[in-house]
Amino acid sequence: MPFFNYKNHEIHYEINGPAEGPVVVFINGLVQRAESWSLYTRAMTAAGCRVVNYDLLGQGMSSKPALQIDFEENQVILDALLDHLEVEKAYICGVSFGGVTVLKFGLDFPKRVRGLVPMSAFTETDAMMVSIGCNLYEGLVRVGYDYLIRQFIPINFTSRYIKENELILPTIIKASYTFNDFCAVQNIIESIQTFKPFTEDLKKIKAPTLIMNGEHDPLTPRWCHEAMRQNIKNSKLVLVPNASHAFTVENPLLAIKMILGFIDEVENKQWKGDQSTWIANESLSSETFAFPCKGNYMSTLPAVEAGAGKQ
Amino acid sequence: MAANKQQILQIIDTFDKANQQFAQLPQEKRAEIFKASVIYKIKDKAKEAAFQYFSTHPLDSESKSRISLFVIAVKSANAAVLKTFEFQPVDSSAYSFLHAQLFKELELITKLQRLTPWTNNWNVYKEAVEFNTKLWQETNLTHFLLGPFGLDRRLYEYLALSYAFLSEINFMSVVTIRNIDSDPYVAVLHDLEEENGKVIQIQLRLLKDIDVPLKREEREEIVEGSRARIRAIYDQFLLRLCQAAPEQPAAGG
């Protein structure tokens, strides 16, 4: 179980796959751990990638500072980890909280980036997101850690997934409870208090960027990802159908397929970051990875003719 | 070099076939396989040992008694220090928090005492005395019983110790429970740890914000030191808990 020392803190990481393969880093969401990416690791190492996953400071098997975690330190820790692993450049993928770190890393350490994959991420918040965030925080503080995880279930997953996995979800909750420390998770959440919108800064990102957003994501909704698409010139936005915030858990093979397709295109210089929007093809066996998304994808209502509905 | 599109499709297909086979199983079977497949790698060896132990052993009355005696010893020790604040002038915002915490600790001790199916094996109680002694010696608890507290390092050290009691000792993360509500003892242990989560907010807030002449690095060092001490005692207890309780000698002579 390898650890890397960062300012007297232990950071747990795992690295797998062929030494010559492109390096792909996965950054966890708030209550995940490095193990959460085990399917990704198996599939992507089989595809010739060298995969790094690690626990953020305060998560899983990494140190859990009691007093404070600095939100802006996450990308610095990743930079130090890549130094430690002697990795010059990598594809940086991350979901939710980890997706924010992906973008921050892309801004602060552009020379280390081969490509960025922010998933279910955000660069600013609106009143609804703040309200949900406050409820999650209050649930953690006033009720407890397992309540926080239970609050996440309807945010992270679709109704179909919850129904099909109602006997498995308790194990997911238990695993999260066993591995995480609620004070440390609380510190991670509190670290977001210093979060400042950085949508405008995205214009500085030049790296190929694959932005992914679940169709029914209630926590980081469509507009968050649309803001990324509009501001990152070398980007594409891919919408994942029939999925929610944690589509990386609900439909991991689809996410893996999209990421591997992205890496293939970048490595072979076929990538065209044209700020276009796509819908991921749910058929895993299809050679068409995604379809162009037409129409107004910012609305959940079908387009109506001007004046329709007026008396 | 990474895979091309055809190779990607082959890899995805391989994993998808395995997924589909899994998806066709009844949900009960899937849940069972999933549970066995979740790798509970725990950094702390004692916690891992306890987790493995309770995956195969029931939480019987001896285990419950041993856990309760340990938790009650810790909470009683904390309450003993908290009582010293009752005699202090009410000149700090910390007072009202600590006052409330004292009565919460006493309430939780009472709840646990009522719901524990106490074992008749007196060796369990003898073992508890050993741990209680170790607890008082290794945390230097008597240092906090003397005289009033000022806004100083000693107060900070106590807050760090109290924080460590609440954050490091967590039995719900190691015992395997199918249905919390089916066992009143487990339900109260669960409630107690949930309450700890709320009470700890006081400590956490004070540790971060209280106006004592200590730098952030010194504060971190004190908190980490306390956590390490309590973790060591808790780990020793967990390792002992994984072994059968000492047997009761036969009666008579």
Coordinates of C-alpha atoms in Angstrom, one line a residue:
Chain A
M1 CA 0.0 0.0 0.0
P2 CA 2.1 3.0 -1.2
F3 CA 2.1 6.3 0.6
F4 CA 3.7 9.6 -0.4
N5 CA 4.7 12.2 2.2
Y6 CA 3.4 15.7 1.6
K7 CA 4.2 18.2 4.4
N8 CA 4.1 15.5 7.1
H9 CA 0.8 14.1 5.7
E10 CA 0.5 10.7 4.1
I11 CA -1.2 10.5 0.7
H12 CA -2.3 7.0 -0.3
Y13 CA -2.0 6.3 -4.0
E14 CA -2.0 3.3 -6.3
I15 CA -0.3 3.1 -9.7
N16 CA -0.9 0.4 -12.2
G17 CA -0.4 -0.4 -15.9
P18 CA 2.5 -0.4 -18.3
A19 CA 5.3 2.1 -17.7
E20 CA 5.2 3.3 -21.3
G21 CA 1.4 3.9 -21.4
P22 CA -0.1 7.4 -21.2
V23 CA -0.7 8.2 -17.6
V24 CA -4.3 8.7 -16.5
V25 CA -5.1 10.1 -13.0
F26 CA -8.4 9.8 -11.3
I27 CA -9.5 12.2 -8.6
N28 CA -12.2 11.2 -6.2
G29 CA -15.5 12.8 -5.4
L30 CA -16.2 13.9 -1.9
V31 CA -17.0 10.6 -0.2
Q32 CA -15.1 8.3 -2.6
R33 CA -11.8 6.6 -2.2
A34 CA -9.0 5.4 -4.5
E35 CA -10.7 1.9 -4.6
S36 CA -13.7 3.5 -6.2
W37 CA -11.9 3.4 -9.5
S38 CA -11.0 -0.3 -9.5
L39 CA -13.0 -1.1 -12.6
Y40 CA -11.6 1.9 -14.4
T41 CA -8.1 0.8 -13.4
R42 CA -8.6 -2.8 -14.8
A43 CA -10.2 -1.6 -18.0
M44 CA -7.8 1.2 -18.7
T45 CA -4.7 -0.7 -17.9
A46 CA -6.0 -3.4 -20.3
A47 CA -6.1 -0.6 -22.8
G48 CA -2.4 0.2 -22.2
C49 CA -2.8 3.1 -19.9
R50 CA -0.9 3.7 -16.7
V51 CA -3.5 4.5 -14.1
V52 CA -2.9 6.6 -10.9
N53 CA -5.6 6.9 -8.3
Y54 CA -5.2 8.3 -4.8
D55 CA -7.1 9.5 -1.8
L56 CA -7.3 13.2 -1.4
L57 CA -6.0 14.7 1.9
G58 CA -8.7 13.8 4.4
Q59 CA -10.0 10.8 2.5
G60 CA -9.8 7.1 2.6
M61 CA -6.3 6.0 3.7
S62 CA -4.7 9.4 3.4
S63 CA -4.0 11.5 6.5
K64 CA -7.0 13.2 8.0
P65 CA -6.0 16.6 9.4
A66 CA -8.3 17.5 12.2
L67 CA -8.3 21.3 12.0
Q68 CA -8.2 22.4 8.4
I69 CA -8.0 21.4 4.8
D70 CA -7.1 24.0 2.2
F71 CA -9.3 23.7 -0.9
E72 CA -6.6 25.3 -3.1
E73 CA -4.0 22.7 -1.9
N74 CA -5.6 19.8 -3.7
Q75 CA -4.0 20.6 -7.1
V76 CA -0.7 21.3 -5.4
I77 CA -0.7 17.9 -3.8
L78 CA -1.5 16.3 -7.1
D79 CA 1.5 18.1 -8.7
A80 CA 3.7 16.9 -5.8
L81 CA 2.4 13.3 -6.3
L82 CA 3.2 13.4 -10.0
D83 CA 6.7 14.7 -9.1
H84 CA 7.0 11.8 -6.7
L85 CA 5.9 9.3 -9.3
E86 CA 8.2 11.0 -11.9
V87 CA 5.3 11.5 -14.2
E88 CA 5.8 14.5 -16.5
K89 CA 2.4 14.8 -18.1
A90 CA -0.9 13.1 -17.5
Y91 CA -4.6 12.9 -18.4
I92 CA -6.4 14.3 -15.3
C93 CA -9.9 12.9 -14.8
G94 CA -12.1 13.6 -11.8
V95 CA -15.7 13.6 -10.7
S96 CA -17.7 16.2 -8.7
F97 CA -15.3 17.7 -6.1
G98 CA -12.5 15.9 -8.0
G99 CA -13.8 17.5 -11.2
V100 CA -13.2 20.9 -9.8
T101 CA -9.6 19.9 -8.9
V102 CA -9.2 18.7 -12.5
L103 CA -9.9 22.2 -13.7
K104 CA -7.8 23.9 -11.0
F105 CA -4.9 21.6 -11.9
G106 CA -5.4 22.5 -15.6
L107 CA -5.1 26.2 -14.7
D108 CA -2.2 26.0 -12.3
F109 CA -0.1 23.3 -13.9
P110 CA -0.9 23.5 -17.6
K111 CA 2.5 22.0 -18.6
R112 CA 1.7 18.8 -16.8
V113 CA -1.5 18.2 -18.7
R114 CA -2.1 15.9 -21.7
G115 CA -5.8 16.2 -21.4
L116 CA -8.6 17.1 -18.9
V117 CA -11.8 15.2 -18.1
P118 CA -13.9 17.1 -15.6
M119 CA -17.1 15.1 -14.8
S120 CA -20.1 16.3 -12.8
A121 CA -18.0 19.4 -11.9
F122 CA -18.6 23.1 -11.3
T123 CA -16.8 26.4 -11.5
E124 CA -19.4 28.5 -9.9
T125 CA -22.5 27.9 -7.8
D126 CA -26.1 29.2 -7.9
A127 CA -28.7 29.5 -5.1
M128 CA -29.9 25.9 -5.6
M129 CA -26.4 24.4 -5.4
V130 CA -25.7 26.4 -2.3
S131 CA -29.0 25.3 -0.8
I132 CA -28.2 21.6 -1.5
G133 CA -24.7 22.0 -0.2
C134 CA -25.9 23.6 3.0
N135 CA -28.4 20.7 3.5
L136 CA -25.7 18.1 3.0
Y137 CA -23.4 19.9 5.4
E138 CA -26.1 20.3 8.0
G139 CA -27.0 16.6 7.6
L140 CA -23.4 15.7 8.3
V141 CA -23.0 18.0 11.3
R142 CA -26.5 17.6 12.9
V143 CA -27.2 13.9 12.1
G144 CA -24.1 12.1 11.1
Y145 CA -21.9 10.7 8.4
D146 CA -24.1 7.9 7.3
Y147 CA -26.9 10.3 6.9
L148 CA -24.7 12.4 4.6
I149 CA -24.2 9.3 2.5
R150 CA -27.9 8.5 2.5
Q151 CA -28.6 12.1 1.4
F152 CA -26.3 11.6 -1.6
I153 CA -28.1 8.5 -2.8
P154 CA -31.0 10.3 -4.6
I155 CA -28.6 13.0 -5.8
N156 CA -26.0 10.5 -7.2
F157 CA -28.2 7.9 -8.8
T158 CA -31.3 7.5 -10.9
S159 CA -34.5 5.9 -9.7
R160 CA -33.8 2.8 -11.8
Y161 CA -30.3 2.3 -10.3
I162 CA -31.6 2.8 -6.8
K163 CA -34.3 0.2 -7.4
E164 CA -32.0 -2.3 -9.0
N165 CA -29.4 -2.0 -6.3
E166 CA -31.4 -1.4 -3.1
L167 CA -29.7 -4.4 -1.5
I168 CA -26.3 -3.3 -2.6
L169 CA -26.5 0.3 -1.5
P170 CA -26.2 -0.5 2.2
T171 CA -22.7 -2.1 1.5
I172 CA -21.7 1.1 -0.5
I173 CA -22.8 3.2 2.5
K174 CA -21.0 0.9 5.0
A175 CA -17.8 1.0 2.9
S176 CA -17.8 4.7 2.8
Y177 CA -18.5 4.9 6.5
T178 CA -15.7 2.5 7.3
F179 CA -13.1 4.3 5.2
N180 CA -13.9 7.9 5.7
D181 CA -13.7 10.0 8.8
F182 CA -16.6 12.3 9.2
C183 CA -14.5 15.1 10.7
A184 CA -12.1 15.0 7.8
V185 CA -15.0 14.9 5.3
Q186 CA -16.5 17.9 7.2
N187 CA -13.2 19.7 6.8
I188 CA -13.2 19.0 3.1
I189 CA -16.8 20.4 2.8
E190 CA -15.8 23.4 5.0
S191 CA -12.8 24.0 2.7
I192 CA -15.3 24.8 -0.1
Q193 CA -16.3 27.9 2.0
T194 CA -13.3 29.6 0.5
F195 CA -14.4 28.6 -3.1
K196 CA -14.5 31.5 -5.5
P197 CA -16.1 31.3 -8.9
F198 CA -13.4 30.7 -11.6
T199 CA -15.5 30.3 -14.8
E200 CA -13.8 33.2 -16.5
D201 CA -10.4 31.7 -15.8
L202 CA -11.3 28.7 -17.9
K203 CA -10.5 30.7 -21.0
K204 CA -6.8 30.2 -20.1
I205 CA -7.1 26.4 -20.4
K206 CA -5.6 25.2 -23.7
A207 CA -5.4 21.5 -23.1
P208 CA -7.9 19.1 -24.8
T209 CA -10.8 18.9 -22.5
L210 CA -13.6 16.3 -22.4
I211 CA -16.5 17.6 -20.2
M212 CA -19.0 15.1 -19.1
N213 CA -22.4 15.6 -17.5
G214 CA -25.2 13.2 -16.5
E215 CA -28.5 13.9 -18.1
H216 CA -30.4 14.2 -14.8
D217 CA -27.6 15.6 -12.6
P218 CA -29.4 17.6 -9.9
L219 CA -26.2 18.7 -8.0
T220 CA -24.1 20.0 -10.8
P221 CA -26.7 20.6 -13.5
R222 CA -26.3 21.3 -17.2
W223 CA -25.5 25.0 -16.9
C224 CA -22.4 24.2 -14.9
H225 CA -21.0 22.1 -17.8
E226 CA -22.3 24.5 -20.4
A227 CA -20.2 27.3 -18.8
M228 CA -17.1 25.0 -19.1
R229 CA -17.9 24.3 -22.8
Q230 CA -18.3 28.0 -23.6
N231 CA -15.1 29.0 -21.9
I232 CA -12.7 26.2 -22.8
K233 CA -11.9 26.5 -26.5
N234 CA -10.3 23.1 -26.9
S235 CA -13.3 21.3 -25.4
K236 CA -16.2 19.0 -26.2
L237 CA -19.2 18.5 -23.9
V238 CA -20.7 15.0 -23.7
L239 CA -24.0 14.4 -22.1
V240 CA -24.6 11.0 -20.5
P241 CA -28.2 9.8 -21.0
N242 CA -30.3 8.3 -18.3
A243 CA -27.7 9.0 -15.6
S244 CA -27.4 11.3 -12.6
H245 CA -24.5 13.0 -10.8
A246 CA -22.6 9.8 -10.2
F247 CA -22.8 8.4 -13.7
T248 CA -19.2 7.2 -13.2
V249 CA -20.6 4.7 -10.8
E250 CA -24.0 4.1 -12.4
N251 CA -22.6 3.5 -15.9
P252 CA -18.9 3.1 -15.5
L253 CA -18.2 1.3 -18.8
L254 CA -19.8 4.1 -20.8
A255 CA -17.6 6.6 -19.0
I256 CA -14.5 4.4 -19.5
K257 CA -15.4 4.1 -23.2
M258 CA -15.7 7.8 -23.6
I259 CA -12.4 8.5 -21.8
L260 CA -10.5 5.9 -23.7
G261 CA -11.9 7.3 -27.0
F262 CA -10.8 10.8 -25.9
I263 CA -7.3 9.5 -25.1
D264 CA -7.1 7.7 -28.4
E265 CA -8.0 10.8 -30.3
V266 CA -5.6 13.1 -28.4
E267 CA -2.7 10.6 -28.6
N268 CA -3.3 10.1 -32.4
K269 CA -3.8 13.9 -33.0
Q270 CA -7.3 13.3 -34.2
W271 CA -8.9 15.3 -31.4
K272 CA -10.9 18.3 -32.4
G273 CA -11.8 20.5 -29.5
D274 CA -14.5 22.6 -31.2
Q275 CA -16.8 23.3 -28.3
S276 CA -19.4 21.0 -29.8
T277 CA -21.9 19.1 -27.7
W278 CA -22.5 15.3 -28.0
I279 CA -24.7 12.6 -26.5
A280 CA -22.9 9.5 -25.4
N281 CA -24.2 6.4 -27.2
E282 CA -25.6 4.1 -24.6
S283 CA -24.9 1.1 -26.8
L284 CA -21.6 0.0 -25.5
S285 CA -20.9 -2.2 -28.5
S286 CA -21.5 0.5 -31.0
E287 CA -18.6 1.9 -33.0
T288 CA -20.3 5.3 -32.8
F289 CA -19.1 6.5 -29.4
A290 CA -21.4 9.6 -29.3
F291 CA -24.0 11.5 -31.4
P292 CA -24.0 15.2 -32.1
C293 CA -26.5 16.8 -29.8
K294 CA -29.0 19.0 -31.7
G295 CA -31.6 21.3 -30.3
N296 CA -31.7 23.3 -27.1
Y297 CA -30.1 20.9 -24.6
M298 CA -30.3 23.6 -21.9
S299 CA -34.0 23.1 -21.7
T300 CA -35.9 20.0 -20.4
L301 CA -38.9 21.0 -22.4
P302 CA -39.2 20.3 -26.1
A303 CA -38.9 23.4 -28.3
V304 CA -42.2 25.2 -28.9
E305 CA -43.0 27.6 -31.6
A306 CA -43.0 31.3 -30.7
G307 CA -46.4 32.4 -29.5
A308 CA -47.7 28.9 -28.9
G309 CA -49.9 28.7 -25.8
K310 CA -50.9 32.4 -26.0
Q311 CA -54.7 32.9 -25.8
Chain B
M1 CA 0.5 3.7 -26.7
A2 CA -3.2 3.5 -25.6
A3 CA -5.7 1.3 -27.4
N4 CA -7.4 2.3 -30.7
K5 CA -11.2 2.4 -31.1
Q6 CA -11.5 -1.3 -32.1
Q7 CA -9.4 -2.4 -29.1
I8 CA -11.4 -0.2 -26.9
L9 CA -14.6 -1.8 -28.1
Q10 CA -13.2 -5.3 -27.4
I11 CA -12.1 -4.3 -23.9
I12 CA -15.5 -2.7 -23.1
D13 CA -17.2 -5.8 -24.5
T14 CA -15.2 -8.2 -22.3
F15 CA -16.2 -6.2 -19.2
D16 CA -19.7 -5.7 -20.3
K17 CA -20.3 -9.5 -20.7
A18 CA -19.1 -10.0 -17.2
N19 CA -21.4 -7.2 -16.0
Q20 CA -24.4 -8.6 -17.9
Q21 CA -23.8 -12.1 -16.3
F22 CA -23.7 -10.4 -12.9
A23 CA -26.8 -8.3 -13.7
Q24 CA -28.9 -11.4 -14.5
L25 CA -28.4 -12.9 -11.0
P26 CA -31.1 -12.3 -8.4
Q27 CA -30.5 -9.1 -6.5
E28 CA -29.9 -11.0 -3.2
K29 CA -27.1 -13.0 -4.8
R30 CA -25.7 -9.8 -6.4
A31 CA -25.7 -8.1 -3.0
E32 CA -23.9 -11.1 -1.4
I33 CA -21.2 -11.2 -4.2
F34 CA -20.8 -7.4 -4.1
K35 CA -20.4 -7.4 -0.3
A36 CA -17.7 -10.1 -0.5
S37 CA -15.9 -8.2 -3.3
V38 CA -15.7 -4.9 -1.6
I39 CA -12.2 -4.7 -0.4
Y40 CA -12.2 -3.3 3.1
K41 CA -8.5 -2.4 3.1
I42 CA -8.2 -0.6 6.3
K43 CA -4.9 1.2 7.0
D44 CA -5.2 0.5 10.7
K45 CA -4.4 -3.2 11.4
A46 CA -6.4 -3.4 14.6
K47 CA -9.5 -2.0 12.9
E48 CA -9.0 -4.4 10.0
A49 CA -8.7 -7.3 12.4
A50 CA -11.9 -6.2 14.3
F51 CA -13.7 -5.8 11.0
Q52 CA -12.7 -9.3 9.8
Y53 CA -13.5 -10.7 13.3
F54 CA -17.0 -9.3 13.4
S55 CA -17.7 -10.4 9.8
T56 CA -17.7 -14.0 11.1
H57 CA -18.5 -13.7 14.8
P58 CA -21.8 -12.5 16.3
L59 CA -21.9 -9.5 18.6
D60 CA -22.7 -11.6 21.7
S61 CA -23.3 -10.4 25.2
E62 CA -19.6 -10.7 26.2
S63 CA -18.5 -8.5 23.2
K64 CA -21.3 -6.1 24.0
S65 CA -20.3 -5.9 27.6
R66 CA -16.7 -5.4 26.7
I67 CA -17.5 -2.6 24.2
S68 CA -19.9 -0.9 26.7
L69 CA -17.3 -1.0 29.5
F70 CA -14.7 0.6 27.3
V71 CA -17.1 3.3 26.0
I72 CA -18.4 4.0 29.5
A73 CA -14.8 4.3 30.8
V74 CA -13.9 6.8 28.2
K75 CA -17.1 8.8 28.6
S76 CA -16.8 8.8 32.4
A77 CA -13.3 10.1 32.2
N78 CA -14.4 12.8 29.9
A79 CA -17.3 13.7 32.1
A80 CA -14.9 13.9 35.1
V81 CA -13.0 16.6 33.4
L82 CA -16.1 18.3 32.1
K83 CA -17.4 18.6 35.7
T84 CA -14.4 20.8 36.6
F85 CA -15.9 23.4 34.3
E86 CA -19.0 23.5 36.4
F87 CA -17.1 25.3 39.1
Q88 CA -15.6 27.9 36.9
P89 CA -16.7 31.5 36.5
V90 CA -19.0 31.8 33.5
D91 CA -16.8 34.1 31.4
S92 CA -16.3 32.1 28.2
S93 CA -18.5 31.0 25.4
A94 CA -16.9 27.6 25.8
Y95 CA -18.7 27.2 29.1
S96 CA -22.2 26.7 27.7
F97 CA -20.9 24.2 25.2
L98 CA -19.0 22.2 27.7
H99 CA -21.8 22.3 30.2
A100 CA -24.2 20.9 27.6
Q101 CA -21.6 18.3 26.7
L102 CA -21.3 17.1 30.3
F103 CA -25.0 16.3 30.5
K104 CA -25.0 14.6 27.1
E105 CA -22.1 12.4 28.1
L106 CA -24.0 11.4 31.3
E107 CA -27.1 10.7 29.3
L108 CA -25.3 8.5 26.8
I109 CA -23.6 6.5 29.6
T110 CA -27.0 5.9 31.2
K111 CA -28.5 4.7 27.9
L112 CA -25.7 2.3 27.2
Q113 CA -25.8 0.9 30.7
R114 CA -29.5 0.2 30.3
L115 CA -29.3 -1.5 27.0
T116 CA -26.2 -3.6 27.5
P117 CA -26.9 -7.3 28.1
W118 CA -24.3 -7.5 30.8
T119 CA -22.3 -10.8 30.9
N120 CA -21.8 -12.8 34.1
N121 CA -18.2 -13.4 33.3
W122 CA -16.4 -11.3 35.8
N123 CA -13.1 -11.6 34.0
V124 CA -14.6 -9.2 31.5
Y125 CA -15.0 -6.6 34.2
K126 CA -11.4 -7.3 35.4
E127 CA -10.2 -6.7 31.9
A128 CA -12.1 -3.4 31.8
V129 CA -10.4 -2.2 34.9
E130 CA -7.0 -2.8 33.2
F131 CA -8.1 -0.7 30.2
N132 CA -9.5 2.0 32.5
T133 CA -6.2 2.3 34.3
K134 CA -4.3 2.4 31.1
L135 CA -6.6 5.1 29.8
W136 CA -6.0 7.4 32.9
Q137 CA -2.3 6.7 32.9
E138 CA -1.6 7.1 29.2
T139 CA -3.7 10.2 28.7
N140 CA -2.5 11.9 31.9
L141 CA -6.2 12.7 32.7
T142 CA -5.5 13.8 36.3
H143 CA -3.6 16.8 34.8
F144 CA -7.0 18.1 33.7
L145 CA -8.8 17.6 37.0
L146 CA -6.9 20.2 39.0
G147 CA -7.9 23.8 39.4
P148 CA -9.7 26.1 37.0
F149 CA -8.9 26.3 33.3
G150 CA -7.6 29.4 31.7
L151 CA -7.4 30.3 28.0
D152 CA -4.2 28.4 27.7
R153 CA -2.4 25.3 26.4
R154 CA -3.8 23.1 29.1
L155 CA -7.4 23.9 28.0
Y156 CA -6.4 23.3 24.4
E157 CA -4.8 19.9 25.3
Y158 CA -8.0 18.9 27.1
L159 CA -10.2 19.9 24.1
A160 CA -7.9 17.9 21.9
L161 CA -8.1 14.9 24.1
S162 CA -11.9 15.1 24.3
Y163 CA -12.0 15.5 20.5
A164 CA -9.8 12.3 20.2
F165 CA -12.2 10.4 22.4
L166 CA -15.1 11.3 20.2
S167 CA -13.4 10.9 16.8
E168 CA -11.1 7.9 17.2
I169 CA -13.5 5.5 19.0
N170 CA -16.0 4.3 16.5
F171 CA -17.3 0.8 16.8
M172 CA -20.0 1.1 14.2
S173 CA -17.3 1.2 11.5
V174 CA -16.0 -2.2 12.5
V175 CA -19.0 -4.3 13.6
T176 CA -21.0 -5.9 10.8
I177 CA -24.6 -5.3 11.3
R178 CA -27.4 -6.4 8.9
N179 CA -30.2 -4.4 10.4
I180 CA -29.4 -1.8 13.0
D181 CA -33.0 -1.6 14.3
S182 CA -33.2 -5.3 14.9
D183 CA -30.9 -5.2 17.9
P184 CA -31.6 -2.6 20.6
Y185 CA -28.0 -2.6 21.8
V186 CA -26.7 -1.9 18.3
A187 CA -29.3 0.7 17.9
V188 CA -28.2 2.6 21.0
L189 CA -24.5 2.2 20.0
H190 CA -25.4 3.7 16.7
D191 CA -27.3 6.5 18.3
L192 CA -24.5 7.1 20.7
E193 CA -22.0 7.4 17.9
E194 CA -24.3 9.7 16.0
E195 CA -24.5 11.9 19.1
N196 CA -20.7 11.9 19.3
G197 CA -20.8 13.3 15.8
K198 CA -22.9 16.2 16.9
V199 CA -21.1 16.7 20.2
I200 CA -17.7 16.7 18.4
Q201 CA -18.8 19.9 16.6
I202 CA -18.2 21.8 19.9
Q203 CA -14.7 20.5 20.2
L204 CA -13.9 21.0 16.5
R205 CA -15.2 24.6 16.6
L206 CA -13.3 25.4 19.8
L207 CA -10.1 23.7 18.5
K208 CA -10.2 25.8 15.4
D209 CA -11.3 29.1 16.8
I210 CA -10.6 29.4 20.6
D211 CA -8.4 32.3 21.5
V212 CA -5.4 30.6 23.1
P213 CA -1.8 31.7 22.4
L214 CA -1.0 28.8 20.1
K215 CA 0.0 28.8 16.4
R216 CA -1.8 26.6 13.9
E217 CA 1.2 24.2 13.8
E218 CA 1.2 23.9 17.6
R219 CA -2.6 23.3 17.5
E220 CA -2.2 20.6 14.8
E221 CA 0.6 18.9 16.8
I222 CA -1.4 18.8 20.0
V223 CA -4.5 17.4 18.2
E224 CA -2.5 14.8 16.3
G225 CA -0.7 13.8 19.5
S226 CA -4.0 13.2 21.4
R227 CA -5.5 11.3 18.5
A228 CA -2.4 9.1 18.3
R229 CA -2.6 8.3 22.0
I230 CA -6.3 7.4 22.0
R231 CA -5.9 5.5 18.7
A232 CA -3.2 3.4 20.4
I233 CA -5.4 2.6 23.4
Y234 CA -8.4 1.9 21.1
D235 CA -6.3 -0.4 18.9
Q236 CA -5.1 -2.4 21.8
F237 CA -8.7 -2.8 22.9
L238 CA -9.9 -3.9 19.5
L239 CA -7.2 -6.5 19.2
R240 CA -8.2 -7.8 22.6
L241 CA -11.8 -7.7 21.6
C242 CA -11.0 -10.0 18.6
Q243 CA -9.9 -12.7 21.1
A244 CA -12.4 -14.6 23.2
A245 CA -13.0 -13.0 26.6
P246 CA -10.9 -14.6 29.4
E247 CA -12.9 -17.5 30.8
Q248 CA -14.7 -17.4 34.1
P249 CA -13.1 -19.9 36.5
A250 CA -15.4 -22.7 37.6
A251 CA -17.2 -22.0 40.9
G252 CA -16.5 -23.9 44.0
G253 CA -13.2 -25.1 45.5

